[in-house]
Amino acid sequence: MLSSTLSTLSALPRTFSPKVLRTEALAGLVVALALVPEAISFSIIAGVDPAIGLFASFTMAVVISVVGGRPAMISAATGAVALVIAPLNREHGLGYLIAAVILAGVFQIVLGVLGVAKLMRFIPRSVMVGFVNSLAILVFMAQVPEMYDVPWAVYPLMAAGLALTVFFPKITKAVPAPLVSIVVLTVITVAAGIAVPTVGDKGELPSALPVPGLPDVPFTLDTLTLIAPYALAMALVGLMESLMTAKLVDEITDTRSSKTRESIGQGVANIVTGFFGGMGGCAMIGQTMINVKVSGARTRLSTFLSGAFLLVLCLALGPVVSEIPMAALVAVMVMVCVATFDWHSVAPKTLRRMPAGETVVMVVTVVCVVASHNLAVGVVVGSVTAMVVFAKRVARLADVTSVLDPHGGQVVYRVTGELFFASSNDLVGRFDYAGDPGTVVIDLSAAHIWDASSVAALDAIEHRYAQRGKRVEITGLNTASARLHSSLSGELSAGK
């Protein structure tokens, strides 16, 4: 990982042309502006001072820009992490929360080294589509409170922000439309003295740099036992959200990224964030979509600058940032939702062609994520549902046909398909034990044995024929099936 990081840093001067630098810098600025109210809101969810969430977003973004595996992805303080650690802070205090963040980073590094990123290959496309759609819904739901019980002026401002975001790119793409929307609406509200909710209403911005230090907790086994469950939950949720977001960015940019490096990088970023007194975090889908899909960023520079600009905005330009109307940021996030949602997946034409099982998996994933507000829950439940659907589908592909020798001396049963726990359960009942002749041949040349359940089923078939004085001959096993059958056959009965 160190060598890859050094190679990345050495390549930076050759990568950035003036056009790319402008794109990355402006994208980083837009993301930084969008991070301010989000970080403050997540701080409130976690029950900590807004400065803790803002500093966490700064350190997460800056560190992950160097050590992460997915360029242009934004990591910062997130609602998923805030929900996990909020009970710990509420019941035991900030010191224990920070200690849990550091331990979560250690867990993420260990999980990354152990290859947890390789589990991403087992997440089906239908779960990925459900993940994307549910994220778009959650991001939109997070904006709803900003549209309810607010001054009437908020609504025309939001409409203007949406219009600018949609139509300004038709004039020029040199400057990101979200940035133009934020600047224009801020100027209008300040110049006209329009009283609407602003970023400053979310909480006070910090006025000093974070100072590194150790968490204020006793370094004992009791402390470790207390924080470990929260840290592990945070590590798993953070990795799940980060790796899924990285996979989404891979698809949008048509590039590949190192998920193992990203896993380890998330751990390093959380450890650094913890030592600077931050609340930790992971990848942010909304801000990542602003960076990659809306602003067109593609490199680590935008990620780094989003963190750097965030710090500058808070410390040097706090009074200005506080005047930004929330309507401008809500308009940007609504457009992010529209761009993120996979509309093709819910089009009637697509639904008619898509297998019902795939649609069910997508819907289950969306419902679980939206109901629990936990991406990990939705992805796990969706993946398990996909496995069940796949098992049922494959189980129906296994078939048995028989051919009787014209002379009546033997019968040949030809088994086709995949034999595993789901399909082999019905295998035993497909044979005519009483009516078959003395020799029975089971041809498995068109089948494959995957597990012990299938071997046990074949043993049961042989046993039933043996009870009637008949001989069974199994033929056509491929190398892997023959190895599994020879090692387990006769060893699976209850008496063994």
Short mmCIF file of C-alpha atoms in Angstrom, two decimals:
data_model
loop_
_atom_site.label_atom_id
_atom_site.label_comp_id
_atom_site.label_asym_id
_atom_site.label_seq_id
_atom_site.Cartn_x
_atom_site.Cartn_y
_atom_site.Cartn_z
CA MET A 1 0.00 0.00 0.00
CA LEU A 2 2.87 2.40 0.77
CA SER A 3 4.42 1.86 -2.65
CA SER A 4 1.11 2.48 -4.41
CA THR A 5 0.59 5.66 -2.38
CA LEU A 6 4.08 6.92 -3.28
CA SER A 7 3.52 6.15 -6.95
CA THR A 8 0.23 8.02 -6.82
CA LEU A 9 1.89 11.09 -5.32
CA SER A 10 4.76 10.99 -7.83
CA ALA A 11 2.27 10.89 -10.71
CA LEU A 12 0.32 13.96 -9.60
CA PRO A 13 2.35 16.65 -11.42
CA ARG A 14 2.02 14.76 -14.73
CA THR A 15 -1.72 14.24 -14.29
CA PHE A 16 -3.12 17.74 -13.84
CA SER A 17 -3.50 20.02 -16.84
CA PRO A 18 -4.89 23.52 -16.28
CA LYS A 19 -8.35 22.32 -17.38
CA VAL A 20 -8.25 19.35 -15.02
CA LEU A 21 -6.97 21.53 -12.18
CA ARG A 22 -9.88 23.94 -12.66
CA THR A 23 -12.42 21.11 -12.76
CA GLU A 24 -11.00 19.42 -9.67
CA ALA A 25 -10.69 22.67 -7.69
CA LEU A 26 -14.21 23.85 -8.45
CA ALA A 27 -15.60 20.39 -7.73
CA GLY A 28 -13.80 20.37 -4.38
CA LEU A 29 -15.26 23.77 -3.52
CA VAL A 30 -18.83 22.68 -4.33
CA VAL A 31 -18.43 19.53 -2.24
CA ALA A 32 -16.97 21.51 0.67
CA LEU A 33 -19.98 23.84 0.65
CA ALA A 34 -22.33 20.86 0.62
CA LEU A 35 -20.40 19.18 3.44
CA VAL A 36 -20.94 22.00 5.94
CA PRO A 37 -24.65 21.50 6.72
CA GLU A 38 -24.35 17.71 6.35
CA ALA A 39 -21.50 17.48 8.87
CA ILE A 40 -23.38 19.71 11.31
CA SER A 41 -26.55 17.63 10.95
CA PHE A 42 -24.67 14.38 11.53
CA SER A 43 -22.99 15.90 14.58
CA ILE A 44 -26.43 16.60 16.01
CA ILE A 45 -27.46 12.97 15.32
CA ALA A 46 -24.35 11.73 17.14
CA GLY A 47 -24.96 14.17 20.00
CA VAL A 48 -21.66 16.03 19.66
CA ASP A 49 -20.59 19.61 18.99
CA PRO A 50 -20.81 20.62 15.28
CA ALA A 51 -17.07 21.28 15.23
CA ILE A 52 -16.42 17.58 15.83
CA GLY A 53 -18.35 16.58 12.72
CA LEU A 54 -16.74 19.32 10.62
CA PHE A 55 -13.23 18.38 11.73
CA ALA A 56 -14.01 14.72 11.03
CA SER A 57 -15.06 15.62 7.49
CA PHE A 58 -11.84 17.58 7.01
CA THR A 59 -9.49 14.87 8.24
CA MET A 60 -11.39 12.02 6.53
CA ALA A 61 -11.32 13.77 3.14
CA VAL A 62 -7.67 14.83 3.32
CA VAL A 63 -6.33 11.49 4.55
CA ILE A 64 -8.43 9.31 2.23
CA SER A 65 -7.33 11.41 -0.76
CA VAL A 66 -3.84 10.01 -0.23
CA VAL A 67 -4.33 6.52 1.18
CA GLY A 68 -7.71 5.57 -0.34
CA GLY A 69 -8.20 3.23 -3.28
CA ARG A 70 -10.92 5.09 -5.20
CA PRO A 71 -9.92 8.47 -6.68
CA ALA A 72 -12.56 11.24 -6.58
CA MET A 73 -14.67 9.49 -3.93
CA ILE A 74 -15.58 11.70 -0.97
CA SER A 75 -15.29 10.40 2.60
CA ALA A 76 -16.45 12.45 5.56
CA ALA A 77 -18.67 12.30 8.64
CA THR A 78 -21.82 10.34 7.71
CA GLY A 79 -25.26 9.65 9.09
CA ALA A 80 -24.69 5.88 9.02
CA VAL A 81 -21.71 6.18 11.35
CA ALA A 82 -23.46 8.78 13.51
CA LEU A 83 -26.38 6.44 14.10
CA VAL A 84 -24.04 3.62 15.20
CA ILE A 85 -22.01 5.64 17.69
CA ALA A 86 -24.72 7.95 19.03
CA PRO A 87 -25.79 5.56 21.85
CA LEU A 88 -22.18 5.22 23.02
CA ASN A 89 -21.74 8.99 23.23
CA ARG A 90 -25.10 9.45 24.90
CA GLU A 91 -24.46 6.83 27.60
CA HIS A 92 -20.70 7.14 28.19
CA GLY A 93 -19.45 10.45 26.76
CA LEU A 94 -17.28 11.84 23.99
CA GLY A 95 -14.05 10.16 25.12
CA TYR A 96 -15.49 6.70 24.58
CA LEU A 97 -16.90 7.75 21.19
CA ILE A 98 -13.45 8.87 20.01
CA ALA A 99 -11.85 5.68 21.34
CA ALA A 100 -14.44 3.65 19.40
CA VAL A 101 -13.62 5.58 16.21
CA ILE A 102 -9.92 4.74 16.56
CA LEU A 103 -10.67 1.07 17.28
CA ALA A 104 -13.05 0.97 14.30
CA GLY A 105 -10.19 2.18 12.12
CA VAL A 106 -8.01 -0.65 13.43
CA PHE A 107 -10.79 -3.16 12.67
CA GLN A 108 -11.10 -1.79 9.13
CA ILE A 109 -7.39 -2.19 8.50
CA VAL A 110 -7.51 -5.79 9.78
CA LEU A 111 -10.58 -6.55 7.65
CA GLY A 112 -8.88 -4.99 4.64
CA VAL A 113 -5.75 -7.11 5.12
CA LEU A 114 -7.94 -10.22 5.52
CA GLY A 115 -9.51 -9.52 2.13
CA VAL A 116 -13.03 -8.40 3.09
CA ALA A 117 -13.14 -6.38 -0.15
CA LYS A 118 -13.22 -9.63 -2.13
CA LEU A 119 -16.73 -10.23 -0.77
CA MET A 120 -17.90 -7.48 -3.13
CA ARG A 121 -17.91 -10.00 -5.98
CA PHE A 122 -20.81 -11.80 -4.27
CA ILE A 123 -23.07 -8.74 -4.36
CA PRO A 124 -25.41 -9.14 -7.36
CA ARG A 125 -26.30 -6.36 -9.76
CA SER A 126 -29.92 -6.25 -8.51
CA VAL A 127 -28.64 -5.48 -4.98
CA MET A 128 -26.34 -2.80 -6.41
CA VAL A 129 -29.27 -1.19 -8.24
CA GLY A 130 -31.35 -1.34 -5.04
CA PHE A 131 -28.44 0.20 -3.12
CA VAL A 132 -28.21 3.11 -5.57
CA ASN A 133 -31.96 3.73 -5.64
CA SER A 134 -32.29 3.55 -1.85
CA LEU A 135 -29.42 6.01 -1.43
CA ALA A 136 -31.15 8.45 -3.74
CA ILE A 137 -34.35 8.07 -1.71
CA LEU A 138 -32.53 8.53 1.62
CA VAL A 139 -30.70 11.63 0.39
CA PHE A 140 -34.03 13.09 -0.78
CA MET A 141 -35.73 12.20 2.53
CA ALA A 142 -32.94 14.03 4.36
CA GLN A 143 -33.91 17.19 2.44
CA VAL A 144 -37.63 16.99 3.28
CA PRO A 145 -37.31 18.66 6.73
CA GLU A 146 -35.78 21.67 4.95
CA MET A 147 -38.95 21.98 2.82
CA TYR A 148 -41.46 21.68 5.65
CA ASP A 149 -42.70 24.49 7.90
CA VAL A 150 -40.37 27.10 6.37
CA PRO A 151 -40.92 30.67 5.10
CA TRP A 152 -42.65 30.85 1.71
CA ALA A 153 -39.55 32.42 0.15
CA VAL A 154 -37.76 29.07 0.46
CA TYR A 155 -39.83 27.53 -2.33
CA PRO A 156 -39.09 30.06 -5.11
CA LEU A 157 -35.44 30.00 -4.06
CA MET A 158 -35.37 26.22 -4.37
CA ALA A 159 -37.09 26.41 -7.75
CA ALA A 160 -34.50 28.94 -8.92
CA GLY A 161 -31.71 26.71 -7.64
CA LEU A 162 -33.10 23.72 -9.51
CA ALA A 163 -33.45 25.77 -12.68
CA LEU A 164 -29.87 27.03 -12.47
CA THR A 165 -28.55 23.51 -11.83
CA VAL A 166 -30.44 22.12 -14.84
CA PHE A 167 -30.02 24.89 -17.41
CA PHE A 168 -26.68 26.56 -16.59
CA PRO A 169 -24.64 23.63 -18.07
CA LYS A 170 -26.32 24.40 -21.42
CA ILE A 171 -24.56 27.79 -21.36
CA THR A 172 -21.16 26.59 -20.12
CA LYS A 173 -19.65 23.71 -18.19
CA ALA A 174 -16.53 25.62 -17.24
CA VAL A 175 -18.00 26.35 -13.81
CA PRO A 176 -20.07 23.69 -11.97
CA ALA A 177 -23.77 24.58 -11.99
CA PRO A 178 -24.18 23.77 -8.26
CA LEU A 179 -21.53 26.37 -7.39
CA VAL A 180 -23.27 28.97 -9.53
CA SER A 181 -26.59 28.14 -7.89
CA ILE A 182 -25.17 28.48 -4.37
CA VAL A 183 -23.42 31.80 -5.11
CA VAL A 184 -26.37 33.37 -6.95
CA LEU A 185 -28.95 32.42 -4.33
CA THR A 186 -26.69 33.57 -1.50
CA VAL A 187 -26.18 36.95 -3.16
CA ILE A 188 -29.93 37.32 -3.74
CA THR A 189 -30.94 36.48 -0.17
CA VAL A 190 -28.26 38.69 1.41
CA ALA A 191 -28.80 41.64 -0.95
CA ALA A 192 -32.58 41.51 -0.65
CA GLY A 193 -32.56 40.74 3.06
CA ILE A 194 -34.75 37.67 2.59
CA ALA A 195 -35.23 35.84 5.89
CA VAL A 196 -34.82 32.12 5.18
CA PRO A 197 -32.99 29.31 7.02
CA THR A 198 -29.24 29.42 6.45
CA VAL A 199 -26.22 27.23 7.12
CA GLY A 200 -25.52 29.30 10.23
CA ASP A 201 -28.83 28.18 11.70
CA LYS A 202 -27.55 24.60 11.76
CA GLY A 203 -24.86 25.34 14.31
CA GLU A 204 -21.84 27.45 15.10
CA LEU A 205 -18.81 26.92 12.87
CA PRO A 206 -15.40 26.25 14.51
CA SER A 207 -12.91 29.08 14.89
CA ALA A 208 -9.67 27.14 15.67
CA LEU A 209 -7.73 24.20 14.27
CA PRO A 210 -8.20 20.72 15.76
CA VAL A 211 -5.49 19.56 18.14
CA PRO A 212 -4.35 15.91 18.16
CA GLY A 213 -4.52 13.92 21.37
CA LEU A 214 -5.51 10.68 23.03
CA PRO A 215 -9.13 9.94 23.97
CA ASP A 216 -9.99 10.75 27.57
CA VAL A 217 -10.80 7.19 28.70
CA PRO A 218 -9.14 4.69 31.05
CA PHE A 219 -6.98 2.32 29.01
CA THR A 220 -8.34 -0.87 30.53
CA LEU A 221 -9.87 -4.14 29.40
CA ASP A 222 -13.28 -2.91 30.57
CA THR A 223 -13.03 0.07 28.22
CA LEU A 224 -12.06 -2.20 25.33
CA THR A 225 -14.97 -4.54 26.07
CA LEU A 226 -17.36 -1.59 26.17
CA ILE A 227 -16.33 0.09 22.91
CA ALA A 228 -15.53 -3.01 20.83
CA PRO A 229 -19.13 -3.81 19.72
CA TYR A 230 -19.72 -0.22 18.64
CA ALA A 231 -16.35 -0.07 16.89
CA LEU A 232 -16.98 -3.31 15.01
CA ALA A 233 -20.44 -2.15 13.94
CA MET A 234 -19.00 1.16 12.76
CA ALA A 235 -16.20 -0.63 10.88
CA LEU A 236 -18.61 -2.94 9.06
CA VAL A 237 -21.15 -0.22 8.19
CA GLY A 238 -18.39 2.13 7.07
CA LEU A 239 -16.72 -0.47 4.87
CA MET A 240 -20.00 -1.61 3.38
CA GLU A 241 -21.01 1.92 2.42
CA SER A 242 -17.52 2.83 1.19
CA LEU A 243 -16.99 -0.27 -0.94
CA MET A 244 -20.45 -0.07 -2.47
CA THR A 245 -19.92 3.61 -3.27
CA ALA A 246 -16.49 2.83 -4.74
CA LYS A 247 -18.05 0.18 -6.97
CA LEU A 248 -20.67 2.69 -8.12
CA VAL A 249 -17.98 5.27 -8.99
CA ASP A 250 -16.07 2.55 -10.87
CA GLU A 251 -19.14 2.05 -13.07
CA ILE A 252 -19.77 5.78 -13.59
CA THR A 253 -16.15 6.53 -14.54
CA ASP A 254 -15.53 3.21 -16.33
CA THR A 255 -12.36 2.69 -14.28
CA ARG A 256 -11.20 0.18 -11.70
CA SER A 257 -10.08 0.83 -8.14
CA SER A 258 -8.42 -1.17 -5.39
CA LYS A 259 -11.09 -2.14 -2.88
CA THR A 260 -8.47 -3.62 -0.53
CA ARG A 261 -6.56 -0.35 -0.50
CA GLU A 262 -9.83 1.51 0.05
CA SER A 263 -10.66 -0.72 3.03
CA ILE A 264 -7.26 -0.12 4.63
CA GLY A 265 -7.41 3.58 3.72
CA GLN A 266 -10.76 3.99 5.46
CA GLY A 267 -9.20 2.50 8.57
CA VAL A 268 -6.21 4.83 8.45
CA ALA A 269 -8.49 7.84 7.91
CA ASN A 270 -10.68 6.92 10.89
CA ILE A 271 -7.65 6.42 13.14
CA VAL A 272 -6.27 9.84 12.19
CA THR A 273 -9.72 11.39 12.62
CA GLY A 274 -10.07 9.81 16.06
CA PHE A 275 -6.74 11.18 17.25
CA PHE A 276 -7.85 14.64 16.10
CA GLY A 277 -11.06 14.33 18.11
CA GLY A 278 -13.40 13.67 15.17
CA MET A 279 -16.45 11.42 15.06
CA GLY A 280 -15.18 9.25 12.20
CA GLY A 281 -16.92 8.56 8.92
CA CYS A 282 -16.90 6.74 5.60
CA ALA A 283 -17.72 7.36 1.93
CA MET A 284 -20.60 9.78 1.24
CA ILE A 285 -22.79 8.91 -1.71
CA GLY A 286 -24.40 12.34 -2.07
CA GLN A 287 -21.19 14.36 -2.01
CA THR A 288 -19.44 11.75 -4.17
CA MET A 289 -22.15 12.12 -6.81
CA ILE A 290 -21.77 15.91 -6.67
CA ASN A 291 -18.04 15.48 -7.18
CA VAL A 292 -18.06 12.79 -9.86
CA LYS A 293 -21.36 12.94 -11.72
CA VAL A 294 -22.34 16.61 -11.43
CA SER A 295 -18.96 18.37 -11.32
CA GLY A 296 -16.98 15.90 -13.44
CA ALA A 297 -14.08 15.34 -11.02
CA ARG A 298 -11.95 12.24 -11.57
CA THR A 299 -8.83 12.53 -9.39
CA ARG A 300 -7.70 12.57 -5.78
CA LEU A 301 -7.14 16.33 -5.91
CA SER A 302 -10.87 17.06 -5.71
CA THR A 303 -11.14 14.87 -2.62
CA PHE A 304 -8.18 16.58 -0.96
CA LEU A 305 -9.44 20.06 -1.84
CA SER A 306 -12.93 19.31 -0.54
CA GLY A 307 -11.39 18.76 2.89
CA ALA A 308 -8.98 21.70 2.60
CA PHE A 309 -11.69 24.07 1.39
CA LEU A 310 -13.98 22.89 4.17
CA LEU A 311 -11.42 23.92 6.77
CA VAL A 312 -10.84 27.28 5.08
CA LEU A 313 -14.56 27.93 4.78
CA CYS A 314 -15.10 27.19 8.47
CA LEU A 315 -12.10 29.03 9.91
CA ALA A 316 -11.57 31.96 7.53
CA LEU A 317 -14.94 32.43 5.86
CA GLY A 318 -17.30 31.26 8.59
CA PRO A 319 -19.51 34.39 8.55
CA VAL A 320 -19.89 34.17 4.76
CA VAL A 321 -20.66 30.45 4.75
CA SER A 322 -23.19 30.96 7.51
CA GLU A 323 -25.22 33.19 5.15
CA ILE A 324 -25.69 30.47 2.50
CA PRO A 325 -29.42 29.70 2.31
CA MET A 326 -30.29 26.07 2.93
CA ALA A 327 -32.61 26.29 -0.08
CA ALA A 328 -29.57 26.46 -2.37
CA LEU A 329 -27.99 23.34 -0.88
CA VAL A 330 -31.31 21.48 -0.87
CA ALA A 331 -31.75 22.25 -4.58
CA VAL A 332 -28.30 20.82 -5.30
CA MET A 333 -28.99 17.67 -3.28
CA VAL A 334 -32.37 17.14 -4.98
CA MET A 335 -30.64 17.20 -8.36
CA VAL A 336 -28.10 14.74 -6.99
CA CYS A 337 -30.98 12.43 -6.06
CA VAL A 338 -32.45 12.67 -9.55
CA ALA A 339 -29.05 11.95 -11.14
CA THR A 340 -28.28 9.09 -8.75
CA PHE A 341 -31.56 7.17 -9.03
CA ASP A 342 -31.50 4.46 -11.69
CA TRP A 343 -34.69 5.42 -13.54
CA HIS A 344 -34.13 2.74 -16.16
CA SER A 345 -34.49 0.07 -13.46
CA VAL A 346 -38.10 1.06 -12.74
CA ALA A 347 -39.21 1.75 -16.31
CA PRO A 348 -42.21 -0.42 -17.30
CA LYS A 349 -40.29 -1.79 -20.29
CA THR A 350 -37.43 -2.91 -18.03
CA LEU A 351 -39.74 -4.42 -15.41
CA ARG A 352 -41.56 -6.47 -18.06
CA ARG A 353 -38.30 -7.98 -19.33
CA MET A 354 -36.55 -8.39 -16.00
CA PRO A 355 -36.95 -11.77 -14.22
CA ALA A 356 -39.34 -11.41 -11.29
CA GLY A 357 -36.69 -12.60 -8.84
CA GLU A 358 -34.31 -9.78 -9.85
CA THR A 359 -37.02 -7.19 -9.31
CA VAL A 360 -37.91 -8.68 -5.92
CA VAL A 361 -34.27 -8.49 -4.80
CA MET A 362 -34.03 -4.83 -5.84
CA VAL A 363 -37.28 -3.92 -4.05
CA VAL A 364 -36.28 -5.82 -0.88
CA THR A 365 -32.95 -3.98 -0.80
CA VAL A 366 -34.62 -0.59 -1.21
CA VAL A 367 -37.31 -1.28 1.40
CA CYS A 368 -34.80 -2.54 3.99
CA VAL A 369 -32.44 0.41 3.52
CA VAL A 370 -35.19 3.02 3.62
CA ALA A 371 -36.95 1.40 6.58
CA SER A 372 -33.80 0.92 8.67
CA HIS A 373 -31.78 3.91 7.37
CA ASN A 374 -28.91 1.41 7.43
CA LEU A 375 -27.22 0.58 4.14
CA ALA A 376 -25.54 -2.51 5.56
CA VAL A 377 -28.88 -4.03 6.56
CA GLY A 378 -30.31 -3.51 3.09
CA VAL A 379 -27.28 -4.90 1.29
CA VAL A 380 -27.06 -7.99 3.53
CA VAL A 381 -30.80 -8.75 3.33
CA GLY A 382 -30.82 -8.09 -0.40
CA SER A 383 -27.83 -10.38 -0.96
CA VAL A 384 -29.39 -13.17 1.09
CA THR A 385 -32.63 -12.77 -0.87
CA ALA A 386 -30.67 -12.96 -4.12
CA MET A 387 -29.01 -16.17 -2.93
CA VAL A 388 -32.38 -17.73 -2.12
CA VAL A 389 -33.78 -16.72 -5.52
CA PHE A 390 -30.68 -18.08 -7.25
CA ALA A 391 -30.80 -21.36 -5.31
CA LYS A 392 -34.46 -21.91 -6.22
CA ARG A 393 -33.78 -21.11 -9.85
CA VAL A 394 -30.76 -23.41 -10.13
CA ALA A 395 -32.49 -26.20 -8.19
CA ARG A 396 -35.14 -26.43 -10.90
CA LEU A 397 -32.45 -26.97 -13.54
CA ALA A 398 -31.47 -30.37 -12.13
CA ASP A 399 -33.25 -33.19 -13.98
CA VAL A 400 -33.23 -36.99 -14.16
CA THR A 401 -34.10 -39.08 -17.25
CA SER A 402 -33.94 -42.87 -17.53
CA VAL A 403 -33.24 -45.25 -20.41
CA LEU A 404 -33.98 -48.97 -20.00
CA ASP A 405 -31.67 -51.51 -21.62
CA PRO A 406 -33.68 -53.29 -24.37
CA HIS A 407 -32.62 -56.62 -22.88
CA GLY A 408 -33.82 -55.54 -19.43
CA GLY A 409 -30.47 -56.10 -17.74
CA GLN A 410 -29.88 -52.55 -16.55
CA VAL A 411 -31.31 -49.06 -16.51
CA VAL A 412 -29.31 -45.87 -17.08
CA TYR A 413 -30.36 -42.71 -15.23
CA ARG A 414 -28.87 -39.53 -16.73
CA VAL A 415 -28.66 -36.68 -14.22
CA THR A 416 -28.17 -33.15 -15.59
CA GLY A 417 -27.66 -29.83 -13.79
CA GLU A 418 -26.06 -28.58 -10.60
CA LEU A 419 -26.34 -30.81 -7.53
CA PHE A 420 -26.31 -28.95 -4.23
CA PHE A 421 -28.42 -28.80 -1.08
CA ALA A 422 -31.48 -27.33 -2.84
CA SER A 423 -31.55 -29.53 -5.93
CA SER A 424 -30.34 -32.79 -4.36
CA ASN A 425 -33.23 -32.89 -1.86
CA ASP A 426 -35.59 -34.08 -4.61
CA LEU A 427 -33.04 -36.40 -6.21
CA VAL A 428 -33.79 -39.44 -4.03
CA GLY A 429 -37.43 -39.54 -5.09
CA ARG A 430 -36.67 -39.64 -8.83
CA PHE A 431 -35.73 -43.35 -8.98
CA ASP A 432 -37.91 -46.50 -9.33
CA TYR A 433 -36.28 -48.65 -6.65
CA ALA A 434 -38.81 -51.48 -6.80
CA GLY A 435 -39.30 -51.69 -10.56
CA ASP A 436 -35.71 -51.24 -11.82
CA PRO A 437 -33.58 -54.23 -12.88
CA GLY A 438 -30.61 -55.54 -10.89
CA THR A 439 -28.06 -53.07 -12.28
CA VAL A 440 -28.59 -49.33 -12.12
CA VAL A 441 -26.20 -46.87 -13.79
CA ILE A 442 -26.29 -43.22 -12.68
CA ASP A 443 -24.62 -41.10 -15.35
CA LEU A 444 -23.37 -37.78 -13.91
CA SER A 445 -21.39 -36.64 -16.97
CA ALA A 446 -23.78 -33.70 -17.40
CA ALA A 447 -23.94 -32.83 -13.69
CA HIS A 448 -21.68 -31.38 -11.03
CA ILE A 449 -21.56 -32.21 -7.32
CA TRP A 450 -21.12 -29.10 -5.17
CA ASP A 451 -21.64 -30.14 -1.55
CA ALA A 452 -22.05 -32.87 1.06
CA SER A 453 -25.85 -32.83 0.67
CA SER A 454 -25.51 -34.15 -2.87
CA VAL A 455 -23.09 -36.88 -1.80
CA ALA A 456 -25.47 -37.88 0.99
CA ALA A 457 -28.33 -38.06 -1.53
CA LEU A 458 -26.32 -40.39 -3.77
CA ASP A 459 -25.45 -42.54 -0.75
CA ALA A 460 -29.16 -42.75 0.12
CA ILE A 461 -29.99 -43.86 -3.43
CA GLU A 462 -27.33 -46.57 -3.32
CA HIS A 463 -28.55 -47.70 0.09
CA ARG A 464 -32.18 -48.04 -1.10
CA TYR A 465 -31.14 -50.12 -4.08
CA ALA A 466 -28.82 -52.24 -1.92
CA GLN A 467 -31.74 -53.03 0.40
CA ARG A 468 -33.40 -54.63 -2.62
CA GLY A 469 -30.29 -56.53 -3.69
CA LYS A 470 -29.52 -54.24 -6.61
CA ARG A 471 -26.16 -52.77 -7.64
CA VAL A 472 -25.58 -49.11 -8.39
CA GLU A 473 -22.77 -47.83 -10.61
CA ILE A 474 -22.02 -44.09 -10.67
CA THR A 475 -20.25 -42.90 -13.84
CA GLY A 476 -19.23 -39.69 -15.59
CA LEU A 477 -18.02 -37.77 -12.56
CA ASN A 478 -15.77 -34.84 -13.44
CA THR A 479 -12.52 -34.43 -11.51
CA ALA A 480 -13.86 -32.07 -8.82
CA SER A 481 -17.06 -34.06 -8.31
CA ALA A 482 -15.15 -37.35 -8.16
CA ARG A 483 -12.78 -35.96 -5.53
CA LEU A 484 -15.63 -34.71 -3.34
CA HIS A 485 -17.63 -37.93 -3.77
CA SER A 486 -14.71 -40.22 -2.97
CA SER A 487 -13.79 -38.26 0.18
CA LEU A 488 -17.34 -38.10 1.62
CA SER A 489 -19.22 -41.11 0.30
CA GLY A 490 -20.04 -43.52 3.12
CA GLU A 491 -18.90 -41.03 5.77
CA LEU A 492 -22.08 -38.99 6.18
CA SER A 493 -24.45 -41.37 7.93
CA ALA A 494 -25.49 -40.65 11.50
CA GLY A 495 -23.55 -43.59 12.83
CA LYS A 496 -20.21 -42.34 11.57
#
